[in-house]
Amino acid sequence: MPFSPPLADARAVFRRAALALLLVCTLTLGGVACGSSGKGTGAGTTPSGTGSAERQKFAKTRFVANAGLAAGATYQWIVKPYQEGKFTKGAKGRTFALAKAGLAGVFTYRRLKAAVNNAKGDPTLTKALAPLSSGIDSLKNLGTKLRKGDAGAADVGSFEKVINNVKSAGRSAGAEVTDEVPTTAQMGG
């Protein structure tokens, strides 16, 4: 007589498989949705027919929006759950918390890159953010590391440090950044 796992184990296997499928679909759709088609105006383009002062104002506005979304996602789905112990082995809801953190990590990286691109329209912001490019680039693969559960205190701290540096740079350039928690649709899900 072959061994059959208890029903609870079968459900757990099914939930893990469904979560993995959901995560793959979300990341794939998020990547496609955030891709550039080359048509229309995107977050990184400047409106045509505007003067230099208007272009700078729009640059600051877009910078604040993108940096605020990155800061909100980092705090809500990476820093806060880490501080609550949701990433530790055996914690209730760990898999879901890690999946959200991984998605938030990718989202944060993309929003910070967009914020740096927006800042190019304002000379003061450009100078303030120039030293932060390497810190932002260092976040590129941390989303995957979070999703796999391989991230530690130093990795979470690097997200927090980069966000705080971007906020500080924005403040020094007259563009105050406040945390704005993104919706699921904005995160690509």
PDB file of N, CA and C in Angstrom, residues 9-98:
ATOM      1  N   ASP A   9      -0.983  18.285   4.402  1.00  0.00           N
ATOM      2  CA  ASP A   9       0.286  18.426   3.675  1.00  0.00           C
ATOM      3  C   ASP A   9       0.042  18.696   2.196  1.00  0.00           C
ATOM      4  N   ALA A  10      -0.963  18.035   1.626  1.00  0.00           N
ATOM      5  CA  ALA A  10      -1.281  18.243   0.216  1.00  0.00           C
ATOM      6  C   ALA A  10      -1.749  19.685  -0.011  1.00  0.00           C
ATOM      7  N   ARG A  11      -2.527  20.204   0.912  1.00  0.00           N
ATOM      8  CA  ARG A  11      -2.981  21.592   0.779  1.00  0.00           C
ATOM      9  C   ARG A  11      -1.821  22.565   0.883  1.00  0.00           C
ATOM     10  N   ALA A  12      -0.888  22.286   1.775  1.00  0.00           N
ATOM     11  CA  ALA A  12       0.276  23.160   1.929  1.00  0.00           C
ATOM     12  C   ALA A  12       1.110  23.167   0.655  1.00  0.00           C
ATOM     13  N   VAL A  13       1.285  21.993   0.049  1.00  0.00           N
ATOM     14  CA  VAL A  13       2.043  21.905  -1.209  1.00  0.00           C
ATOM     15  C   VAL A  13       1.317  22.689  -2.291  1.00  0.00           C
ATOM     16  N   PHE A  14       0.013  22.554  -2.354  1.00  0.00           N
ATOM     17  CA  PHE A  14      -0.771  23.276  -3.342  1.00  0.00           C
ATOM     18  C   PHE A  14      -0.674  24.782  -3.132  1.00  0.00           C
ATOM     19  N   ARG A  15      -0.758  25.238  -1.879  1.00  0.00           N
ATOM     20  CA  ARG A  15      -0.650  26.675  -1.589  1.00  0.00           C
ATOM     21  C   ARG A  15       0.710  27.214  -1.997  1.00  0.00           C
ATOM     22  N   ARG A  16       1.767  26.462  -1.714  1.00  0.00           N
ATOM     23  CA  ARG A  16       3.108  26.915  -2.111  1.00  0.00           C
ATOM     24  C   ARG A  16       3.230  27.022  -3.618  1.00  0.00           C
ATOM     25  N   ALA A  17       2.712  26.032  -4.323  1.00  0.00           N
ATOM     26  CA  ALA A  17       2.768  26.049  -5.786  1.00  0.00           C
ATOM     27  C   ALA A  17       1.950  27.220  -6.338  1.00  0.00           C
ATOM     28  N   ALA A  18       0.774  27.448  -5.761  1.00  0.00           N
ATOM     29  CA  ALA A  18      -0.061  28.559  -6.217  1.00  0.00           C
ATOM     30  C   ALA A  18       0.615  29.897  -5.942  1.00  0.00           C
ATOM     31  N   LEU A  19       1.251  30.032  -4.783  1.00  0.00           N
ATOM     32  CA  LEU A  19       1.953  31.274  -4.452  1.00  0.00           C
ATOM     33  C   LEU A  19       3.129  31.506  -5.399  1.00  0.00           C
ATOM     34  N   ALA A  20       3.863  30.445  -5.697  1.00  0.00           N
ATOM     35  CA  ALA A  20       4.989  30.577  -6.625  1.00  0.00           C
ATOM     36  C   ALA A  20       4.501  31.003  -8.005  1.00  0.00           C
ATOM     37  N   LEU A  21       3.417  30.399  -8.472  1.00  0.00           N
ATOM     38  CA  LEU A  21       2.850  30.759  -9.768  1.00  0.00           C
ATOM     39  C   LEU A  21       2.376  32.212  -9.767  1.00  0.00           C
ATOM     40  N   LEU A  22       1.709  32.615  -8.692  1.00  0.00           N
ATOM     41  CA  LEU A  22       1.240  33.994  -8.566  1.00  0.00           C
ATOM     42  C   LEU A  22       2.409  34.980  -8.585  1.00  0.00           C
ATOM     43  N   LEU A  23       3.464  34.663  -7.876  1.00  0.00           N
ATOM     44  CA  LEU A  23       4.635  35.536  -7.827  1.00  0.00           C
ATOM     45  C   LEU A  23       5.283  35.658  -9.201  1.00  0.00           C
ATOM     46  N   VAL A  24       5.443  34.540  -9.902  1.00  0.00           N
ATOM     47  CA  VAL A  24       6.046  34.571 -11.237  1.00  0.00           C
ATOM     48  C   VAL A  24       5.190  35.408 -12.183  1.00  0.00           C
ATOM     49  N   CYS A  25       3.881  35.204 -12.136  1.00  0.00           N
ATOM     50  CA  CYS A  25       2.986  35.985 -13.005  1.00  0.00           C
ATOM     51  C   CYS A  25       3.039  37.465 -12.671  1.00  0.00           C
ATOM     52  N   THR A  26       3.048  37.788 -11.379  1.00  0.00           N
ATOM     53  CA  THR A  26       3.092  39.180 -10.952  1.00  0.00           C
ATOM     54  C   THR A  26       4.371  39.855 -11.412  1.00  0.00           C
ATOM     55  N   LEU A  27       5.504  39.191 -11.216  1.00  0.00           N
ATOM     56  CA  LEU A  27       6.776  39.779 -11.627  1.00  0.00           C
ATOM     57  C   LEU A  27       6.866  39.908 -13.138  1.00  0.00           C
ATOM     58  N   THR A  28       6.343  38.927 -13.851  1.00  0.00           N
ATOM     59  CA  THR A  28       6.365  38.986 -15.313  1.00  0.00           C
ATOM     60  C   THR A  28       5.487  40.123 -15.814  1.00  0.00           C
ATOM     61  N   LEU A  29       4.259  40.212 -15.294  1.00  0.00           N
ATOM     62  CA  LEU A  29       3.361  41.281 -15.718  1.00  0.00           C
ATOM     63  C   LEU A  29       3.892  42.639 -15.299  1.00  0.00           C
ATOM     64  N   GLY A  30       4.502  42.713 -14.126  1.00  0.00           N
ATOM     65  CA  GLY A  30       5.079  43.970 -13.668  1.00  0.00           C
ATOM     66  C   GLY A  30       6.205  44.425 -14.579  1.00  0.00           C
ATOM     67  N   GLY A  31       7.027  43.484 -15.012  1.00  0.00           N
ATOM     68  CA  GLY A  31       8.125  43.812 -15.917  1.00  0.00           C
ATOM     69  C   GLY A  31       7.623  44.265 -17.269  1.00  0.00           C
ATOM     70  N   VAL A  32       6.567  43.614 -17.768  1.00  0.00           N
ATOM     71  CA  VAL A  32       5.988  43.987 -19.055  1.00  0.00           C
ATOM     72  C   VAL A  32       5.308  45.345 -18.946  1.00  0.00           C
ATOM     73  N   ALA A  33       4.569  45.560 -17.858  1.00  0.00           N
ATOM     74  CA  ALA A  33       3.846  46.823 -17.680  1.00  0.00           C
ATOM     75  C   ALA A  33       4.793  47.995 -17.514  1.00  0.00           C
ATOM     76  N   CYS A  34       5.953  47.764 -16.906  1.00  0.00           N
ATOM     77  CA  CYS A  34       6.906  48.847 -16.682  1.00  0.00           C
ATOM     78  C   CYS A  34       7.832  49.053 -17.861  1.00  0.00           C
ATOM     79  N   GLY A  35       7.741  48.198 -18.872  1.00  0.00           N
ATOM     80  CA  GLY A  35       8.600  48.328 -20.036  1.00  0.00           C
ATOM     81  C   GLY A  35       8.216  49.538 -20.852  1.00  0.00           C
ATOM     82  N   SER A  36       9.107  49.958 -21.709  1.00  0.00           N
ATOM     83  CA  SER A  36       8.870  51.144 -22.522  1.00  0.00           C
ATOM     84  C   SER A  36       8.493  50.725 -23.930  1.00  0.00           C
ATOM     85  N   SER A  37       7.424  51.266 -24.452  1.00  0.00           N
ATOM     86  CA  SER A  37       7.005  50.952 -25.803  1.00  0.00           C
ATOM     87  C   SER A  37       7.546  51.963 -26.802  1.00  0.00           C
ATOM     88  N   GLY A  38       8.112  53.055 -26.285  1.00  0.00           N
ATOM     89  CA  GLY A  38       8.639  54.078 -27.161  1.00  0.00           C
ATOM     90  C   GLY A  38       7.565  55.034 -27.645  1.00  0.00           C
ATOM     91  N   LYS A  39       6.300  54.810 -27.276  1.00  0.00           N
ATOM     92  CA  LYS A  39       5.200  55.676 -27.698  1.00  0.00           C
ATOM     93  C   LYS A  39       4.758  56.540 -26.533  1.00  0.00           C
ATOM     94  N   GLY A  40       4.203  57.671 -26.817  1.00  0.00           N
ATOM     95  CA  GLY A  40       3.628  58.523 -25.779  1.00  0.00           C
ATOM     96  C   GLY A  40       4.685  59.103 -24.862  1.00  0.00           C
ATOM     97  N   THR A  41       4.206  59.691 -23.795  1.00  0.00           N
ATOM     98  CA  THR A  41       5.120  60.269 -22.831  1.00  0.00           C
ATOM     99  C   THR A  41       5.175  59.387 -21.609  1.00  0.00           C
ATOM    100  N   GLY A  42       6.352  59.104 -21.139  1.00  0.00           N
ATOM    101  CA  GLY A  42       6.530  58.296 -19.942  1.00  0.00           C
ATOM    102  C   GLY A  42       6.980  59.171 -18.803  1.00  0.00           C
ATOM    103  N   ALA A  43       7.258  58.549 -17.669  1.00  0.00           N
ATOM    104  CA  ALA A  43       7.677  59.295 -16.484  1.00  0.00           C
ATOM    105  C   ALA A  43       9.023  59.965 -16.704  1.00  0.00           C
ATOM    106  N   GLY A  44       9.832  59.431 -17.620  1.00  0.00           N
ATOM    107  CA  GLY A  44      11.159  59.974 -17.804  1.00  0.00           C
ATOM    108  C   GLY A  44      11.240  61.046 -18.882  1.00  0.00           C
ATOM    109  N   THR A  45      10.132  61.366 -19.568  1.00  0.00           N
ATOM    110  CA  THR A  45      10.179  62.369 -20.615  1.00  0.00           C
ATOM    111  C   THR A  45       9.651  63.683 -20.081  1.00  0.00           C
ATOM    112  N   THR A  46      10.050  64.750 -20.747  1.00  0.00           N
ATOM    113  CA  THR A  46       9.576  66.065 -20.336  1.00  0.00           C
ATOM    114  C   THR A  46       8.501  66.520 -21.301  1.00  0.00           C
ATOM    115  N   PRO A  47       7.514  67.238 -20.813  1.00  0.00           N
ATOM    116  CA  PRO A  47       6.457  67.726 -21.688  1.00  0.00           C
ATOM    117  C   PRO A  47       7.034  68.681 -22.730  1.00  0.00           C
ATOM    118  N   SER A  48       6.527  68.593 -23.944  1.00  0.00           N
ATOM    119  CA  SER A  48       7.021  69.484 -24.984  1.00  0.00           C
ATOM    120  C   SER A  48       6.320  70.832 -24.873  1.00  0.00           C
ATOM    121  N   GLY A  49       6.997  71.859 -25.310  1.00  0.00           N
ATOM    122  CA  GLY A  49       6.414  73.189 -25.326  1.00  0.00           C
ATOM    123  C   GLY A  49       6.413  73.881 -23.981  1.00  0.00           C
ATOM    124  N   THR A  50       7.222  73.416 -23.047  1.00  0.00           N
ATOM    125  CA  THR A  50       7.279  74.090 -21.760  1.00  0.00           C
ATOM    126  C   THR A  50       8.616  74.793 -21.622  1.00  0.00           C
ATOM    127  N   GLY A  51       8.623  75.828 -20.828  1.00  0.00           N
ATOM    128  CA  GLY A  51       9.847  76.561 -20.592  1.00  0.00           C
ATOM    129  C   GLY A  51      10.732  75.849 -19.592  1.00  0.00           C
ATOM    130  N   SER A  52      11.922  76.391 -19.403  1.00  0.00           N
ATOM    131  CA  SER A  52      12.892  75.781 -18.501  1.00  0.00           C
ATOM    132  C   SER A  52      12.385  75.715 -17.064  1.00  0.00           C
ATOM    133  N   ALA A  53      11.745  76.771 -16.586  1.00  0.00           N
ATOM    134  CA  ALA A  53      11.236  76.798 -15.215  1.00  0.00           C
ATOM    135  C   ALA A  53      10.128  75.764 -15.026  1.00  0.00           C
ATOM    136  N   GLU A  54       9.235  75.646 -16.024  1.00  0.00           N
ATOM    137  CA  GLU A  54       8.160  74.655 -15.930  1.00  0.00           C
ATOM    138  C   GLU A  54       8.721  73.239 -15.966  1.00  0.00           C
ATOM    139  N   ARG A  55       9.728  73.004 -16.795  1.00  0.00           N
ATOM    140  CA  ARG A  55      10.359  71.692 -16.899  1.00  0.00           C
ATOM    141  C   ARG A  55      10.973  71.305 -15.559  1.00  0.00           C
ATOM    142  N   GLN A  56      11.613  72.267 -14.885  1.00  0.00           N
ATOM    143  CA  GLN A  56      12.209  72.008 -13.586  1.00  0.00           C
ATOM    144  C   GLN A  56      11.135  71.705 -12.539  1.00  0.00           C
ATOM    145  N   LYS A  57      10.019  72.417 -12.609  1.00  0.00           N
ATOM    146  CA  LYS A  57       8.938  72.171 -11.655  1.00  0.00           C
ATOM    147  C   LYS A  57       8.374  70.765 -11.845  1.00  0.00           C
ATOM    148  N   PHE A  58       8.155  70.371 -13.084  1.00  0.00           N
ATOM    149  CA  PHE A  58       7.658  69.032 -13.351  1.00  0.00           C
ATOM    150  C   PHE A  58       8.677  67.976 -12.925  1.00  0.00           C
ATOM    151  N   ALA A  59       9.948  68.259 -13.088  1.00  0.00           N
ATOM    152  CA  ALA A  59      10.993  67.308 -12.689  1.00  0.00           C
ATOM    153  C   ALA A  59      10.933  67.068 -11.185  1.00  0.00           C
ATOM    154  N   LYS A  60      10.794  68.125 -10.417  1.00  0.00           N
ATOM    155  CA  LYS A  60      10.711  67.976  -8.961  1.00  0.00           C
ATOM    156  C   LYS A  60       9.448  67.219  -8.561  1.00  0.00           C
ATOM    157  N   THR A  61       8.346  67.531  -9.199  1.00  0.00           N
ATOM    158  CA  THR A  61       7.080  66.873  -8.879  1.00  0.00           C
ATOM    159  C   THR A  61       7.167  65.374  -9.144  1.00  0.00           C
ATOM    160  N   ARG A  62       7.698  65.007 -10.293  1.00  0.00           N
ATOM    161  CA  ARG A  62       7.829  63.580 -10.624  1.00  0.00           C
ATOM    162  C   ARG A  62       8.843  62.899  -9.726  1.00  0.00           C
ATOM    163  N   PHE A  63       9.924  63.600  -9.411  1.00  0.00           N
ATOM    164  CA  PHE A  63      10.919  63.042  -8.484  1.00  0.00           C
ATOM    165  C   PHE A  63      10.267  62.734  -7.141  1.00  0.00           C
ATOM    166  N   VAL A  64       9.520  63.694  -6.603  1.00  0.00           N
ATOM    167  CA  VAL A  64       8.865  63.509  -5.302  1.00  0.00           C
ATOM    168  C   VAL A  64       7.888  62.333  -5.364  1.00  0.00           C
ATOM    169  N   ALA A  65       7.125  62.212  -6.438  1.00  0.00           N
ATOM    170  CA  ALA A  65       6.150  61.117  -6.565  1.00  0.00           C
ATOM    171  C   ALA A  65       6.856  59.761  -6.597  1.00  0.00           C
ATOM    172  N   ASN A  66       7.872  59.631  -7.432  1.00  0.00           N
ATOM    173  CA  ASN A  66       8.570  58.347  -7.551  1.00  0.00           C
ATOM    174  C   ASN A  66       9.341  57.988  -6.282  1.00  0.00           C
ATOM    175  N   ALA A  67      10.035  58.954  -5.716  1.00  0.00           N
ATOM    176  CA  ALA A  67      10.796  58.693  -4.490  1.00  0.00           C
ATOM    177  C   ALA A  67       9.861  58.382  -3.327  1.00  0.00           C
ATOM    178  N   GLY A  68       8.717  59.051  -3.265  1.00  0.00           N
ATOM    179  CA  GLY A  68       7.737  58.791  -2.207  1.00  0.00           C
ATOM    180  C   GLY A  68       7.157  57.389  -2.295  1.00  0.00           C
ATOM    181  N   LEU A  69       6.865  56.929  -3.509  1.00  0.00           N
ATOM    182  CA  LEU A  69       6.375  55.561  -3.694  1.00  0.00           C
ATOM    183  C   LEU A  69       7.439  54.536  -3.299  1.00  0.00           C
ATOM    184  N   ALA A  70       8.682  54.801  -3.670  1.00  0.00           N
ATOM    185  CA  ALA A  70       9.776  53.890  -3.298  1.00  0.00           C
ATOM    186  C   ALA A  70       9.930  53.836  -1.787  1.00  0.00           C
ATOM    187  N   ALA A  71       9.857  54.988  -1.134  1.00  0.00           N
ATOM    188  CA  ALA A  71       9.999  55.036   0.322  1.00  0.00           C
ATOM    189  C   ALA A  71       8.839  54.323   1.012  1.00  0.00           C
ATOM    190  N   GLY A  72       7.634  54.527   0.530  1.00  0.00           N
ATOM    191  CA  GLY A  72       6.463  53.876   1.115  1.00  0.00           C
ATOM    192  C   GLY A  72       6.504  52.370   0.971  1.00  0.00           C
ATOM    193  N   ALA A  73       6.881  51.885  -0.213  1.00  0.00           N
ATOM    194  CA  ALA A  73       6.976  50.437  -0.437  1.00  0.00           C
ATOM    195  C   ALA A  73       8.061  49.820   0.436  1.00  0.00           C
ATOM    196  N   THR A  74       9.188  50.511   0.566  1.00  0.00           N
ATOM    197  CA  THR A  74      10.283  49.992   1.378  1.00  0.00           C
ATOM    198  C   THR A  74       9.865  49.860   2.828  1.00  0.00           C
ATOM    199  N   TYR A  75       9.255  50.887   3.362  1.00  0.00           N
ATOM    200  CA  TYR A  75       8.872  50.828   4.768  1.00  0.00           C
ATOM    201  C   TYR A  75       7.758  49.808   4.991  1.00  0.00           C
ATOM    202  N   GLN A  76       6.723  49.859   4.166  1.00  0.00           N
ATOM    203  CA  GLN A  76       5.536  49.025   4.383  1.00  0.00           C
ATOM    204  C   GLN A  76       5.814  47.536   4.197  1.00  0.00           C
ATOM    205  N   TRP A  77       6.614  47.159   3.197  1.00  0.00           N
ATOM    206  CA  TRP A  77       6.740  45.745   2.866  1.00  0.00           C
ATOM    207  C   TRP A  77       8.131  45.158   3.059  1.00  0.00           C
ATOM    208  N   ILE A  78       9.100  45.992   3.457  1.00  0.00           N
ATOM    209  CA  ILE A  78      10.433  45.453   3.723  1.00  0.00           C
ATOM    210  C   ILE A  78      10.852  45.736   5.161  1.00  0.00           C
ATOM    211  N   VAL A  79      10.959  46.991   5.535  1.00  0.00           N
ATOM    212  CA  VAL A  79      11.468  47.366   6.859  1.00  0.00           C
ATOM    213  C   VAL A  79      10.521  46.933   7.976  1.00  0.00           C
ATOM    214  N   LYS A  80       9.264  47.308   7.863  1.00  0.00           N
ATOM    215  CA  LYS A  80       8.291  47.012   8.924  1.00  0.00           C
ATOM    216  C   LYS A  80       8.133  45.499   9.165  1.00  0.00           C
ATOM    217  N   PRO A  81       7.924  44.675   8.112  1.00  0.00           N
ATOM    218  CA  PRO A  81       7.815  43.236   8.365  1.00  0.00           C
ATOM    219  C   PRO A  81       9.106  42.640   8.941  1.00  0.00           C
ATOM    220  N   TYR A  82      10.256  43.166   8.515  1.00  0.00           N
ATOM    221  CA  TYR A  82      11.519  42.664   9.060  1.00  0.00           C
ATOM    222  C   TYR A  82      11.599  42.968  10.550  1.00  0.00           C
ATOM    223  N   GLN A  83      11.229  44.182  10.932  1.00  0.00           N
ATOM    224  CA  GLN A  83      11.267  44.559  12.346  1.00  0.00           C
ATOM    225  C   GLN A  83      10.276  43.746  13.175  1.00  0.00           C
ATOM    226  N   GLU A  84       9.174  43.330  12.556  1.00  0.00           N
ATOM    227  CA  GLU A  84       8.171  42.521  13.244  1.00  0.00           C
ATOM    228  C   GLU A  84       8.546  41.040  13.288  1.00  0.00           C
ATOM    229  N   GLY A  85       9.650  40.657  12.643  1.00  0.00           N
ATOM    230  CA  GLY A  85      10.119  39.275  12.660  1.00  0.00           C
ATOM    231  C   GLY A  85       9.427  38.363  11.672  1.00  0.00           C
ATOM    232  N   LYS A  86       8.765  38.930  10.672  1.00  0.00           N
ATOM    233  CA  LYS A  86       8.034  38.110   9.703  1.00  0.00           C
ATOM    234  C   LYS A  86       8.934  37.390   8.709  1.00  0.00           C
ATOM    235  N   PHE A  87      10.210  37.728   8.651  1.00  0.00           N
ATOM    236  CA  PHE A  87      11.122  37.067   7.724  1.00  0.00           C
ATOM    237  C   PHE A  87      11.878  35.909   8.369  1.00  0.00           C
ATOM    238  N   THR A  88      11.718  35.707   9.657  1.00  0.00           N
ATOM    239  CA  THR A  88      12.447  34.638  10.341  1.00  0.00           C
ATOM    240  C   THR A  88      11.816  33.291  10.035  1.00  0.00           C
ATOM    241  N   LYS A  89      12.633  32.265   9.998  1.00  0.00           N
ATOM    242  CA  LYS A  89      12.142  30.913   9.707  1.00  0.00           C
ATOM    243  C   LYS A  89      11.117  30.510  10.759  1.00  0.00           C
ATOM    244  N   GLY A  90      10.018  29.938  10.292  1.00  0.00           N
ATOM    245  CA  GLY A  90       8.965  29.483  11.177  1.00  0.00           C
ATOM    246  C   GLY A  90       7.926  30.539  11.510  1.00  0.00           C
ATOM    247  N   ALA A  91       8.129  31.776  11.098  1.00  0.00           N
ATOM    248  CA  ALA A  91       7.171  32.844  11.394  1.00  0.00           C
ATOM    249  C   ALA A  91       5.899  32.638  10.573  1.00  0.00           C
ATOM    250  N   LYS A  92       4.760  32.912  11.187  1.00  0.00           N
ATOM    251  CA  LYS A  92       3.479  32.778  10.501  1.00  0.00           C
ATOM    252  C   LYS A  92       3.399  33.805   9.369  1.00  0.00           C
ATOM    253  N   GLY A  93       3.056  33.364   8.186  1.00  0.00           N
ATOM    254  CA  GLY A  93       2.942  34.244   7.027  1.00  0.00           C
ATOM    255  C   GLY A  93       4.271  34.624   6.403  1.00  0.00           C
ATOM    256  N   ARG A  94       5.328  33.891   6.732  1.00  0.00           N
ATOM    257  CA  ARG A  94       6.671  34.222   6.248  1.00  0.00           C
ATOM    258  C   ARG A  94       6.752  34.205   4.721  1.00  0.00           C
ATOM    259  N   THR A  95       6.217  33.171   4.089  1.00  0.00           N
ATOM    260  CA  THR A  95       6.316  33.043   2.637  1.00  0.00           C
ATOM    261  C   THR A  95       5.655  34.222   1.941  1.00  0.00           C
ATOM    262  N   PHE A  96       4.476  34.582   2.399  1.00  0.00           N
ATOM    263  CA  PHE A  96       3.761  35.702   1.798  1.00  0.00           C
ATOM    264  C   PHE A  96       4.501  37.016   2.040  1.00  0.00           C
ATOM    265  N   ALA A  97       5.030  37.196   3.255  1.00  0.00           N
ATOM    266  CA  ALA A  97       5.784  38.416   3.581  1.00  0.00           C
ATOM    267  C   ALA A  97       7.035  38.524   2.714  1.00  0.00           C
ATOM    268  N   LEU A  98       7.714  37.391   2.485  1.00  0.00           N
ATOM    269  CA  LEU A  98       8.914  37.405   1.641  1.00  0.00           C
ATOM    270  C   LEU A  98       8.564  37.694   0.186  1.00  0.00           C
TER     271      LEU A  98
END
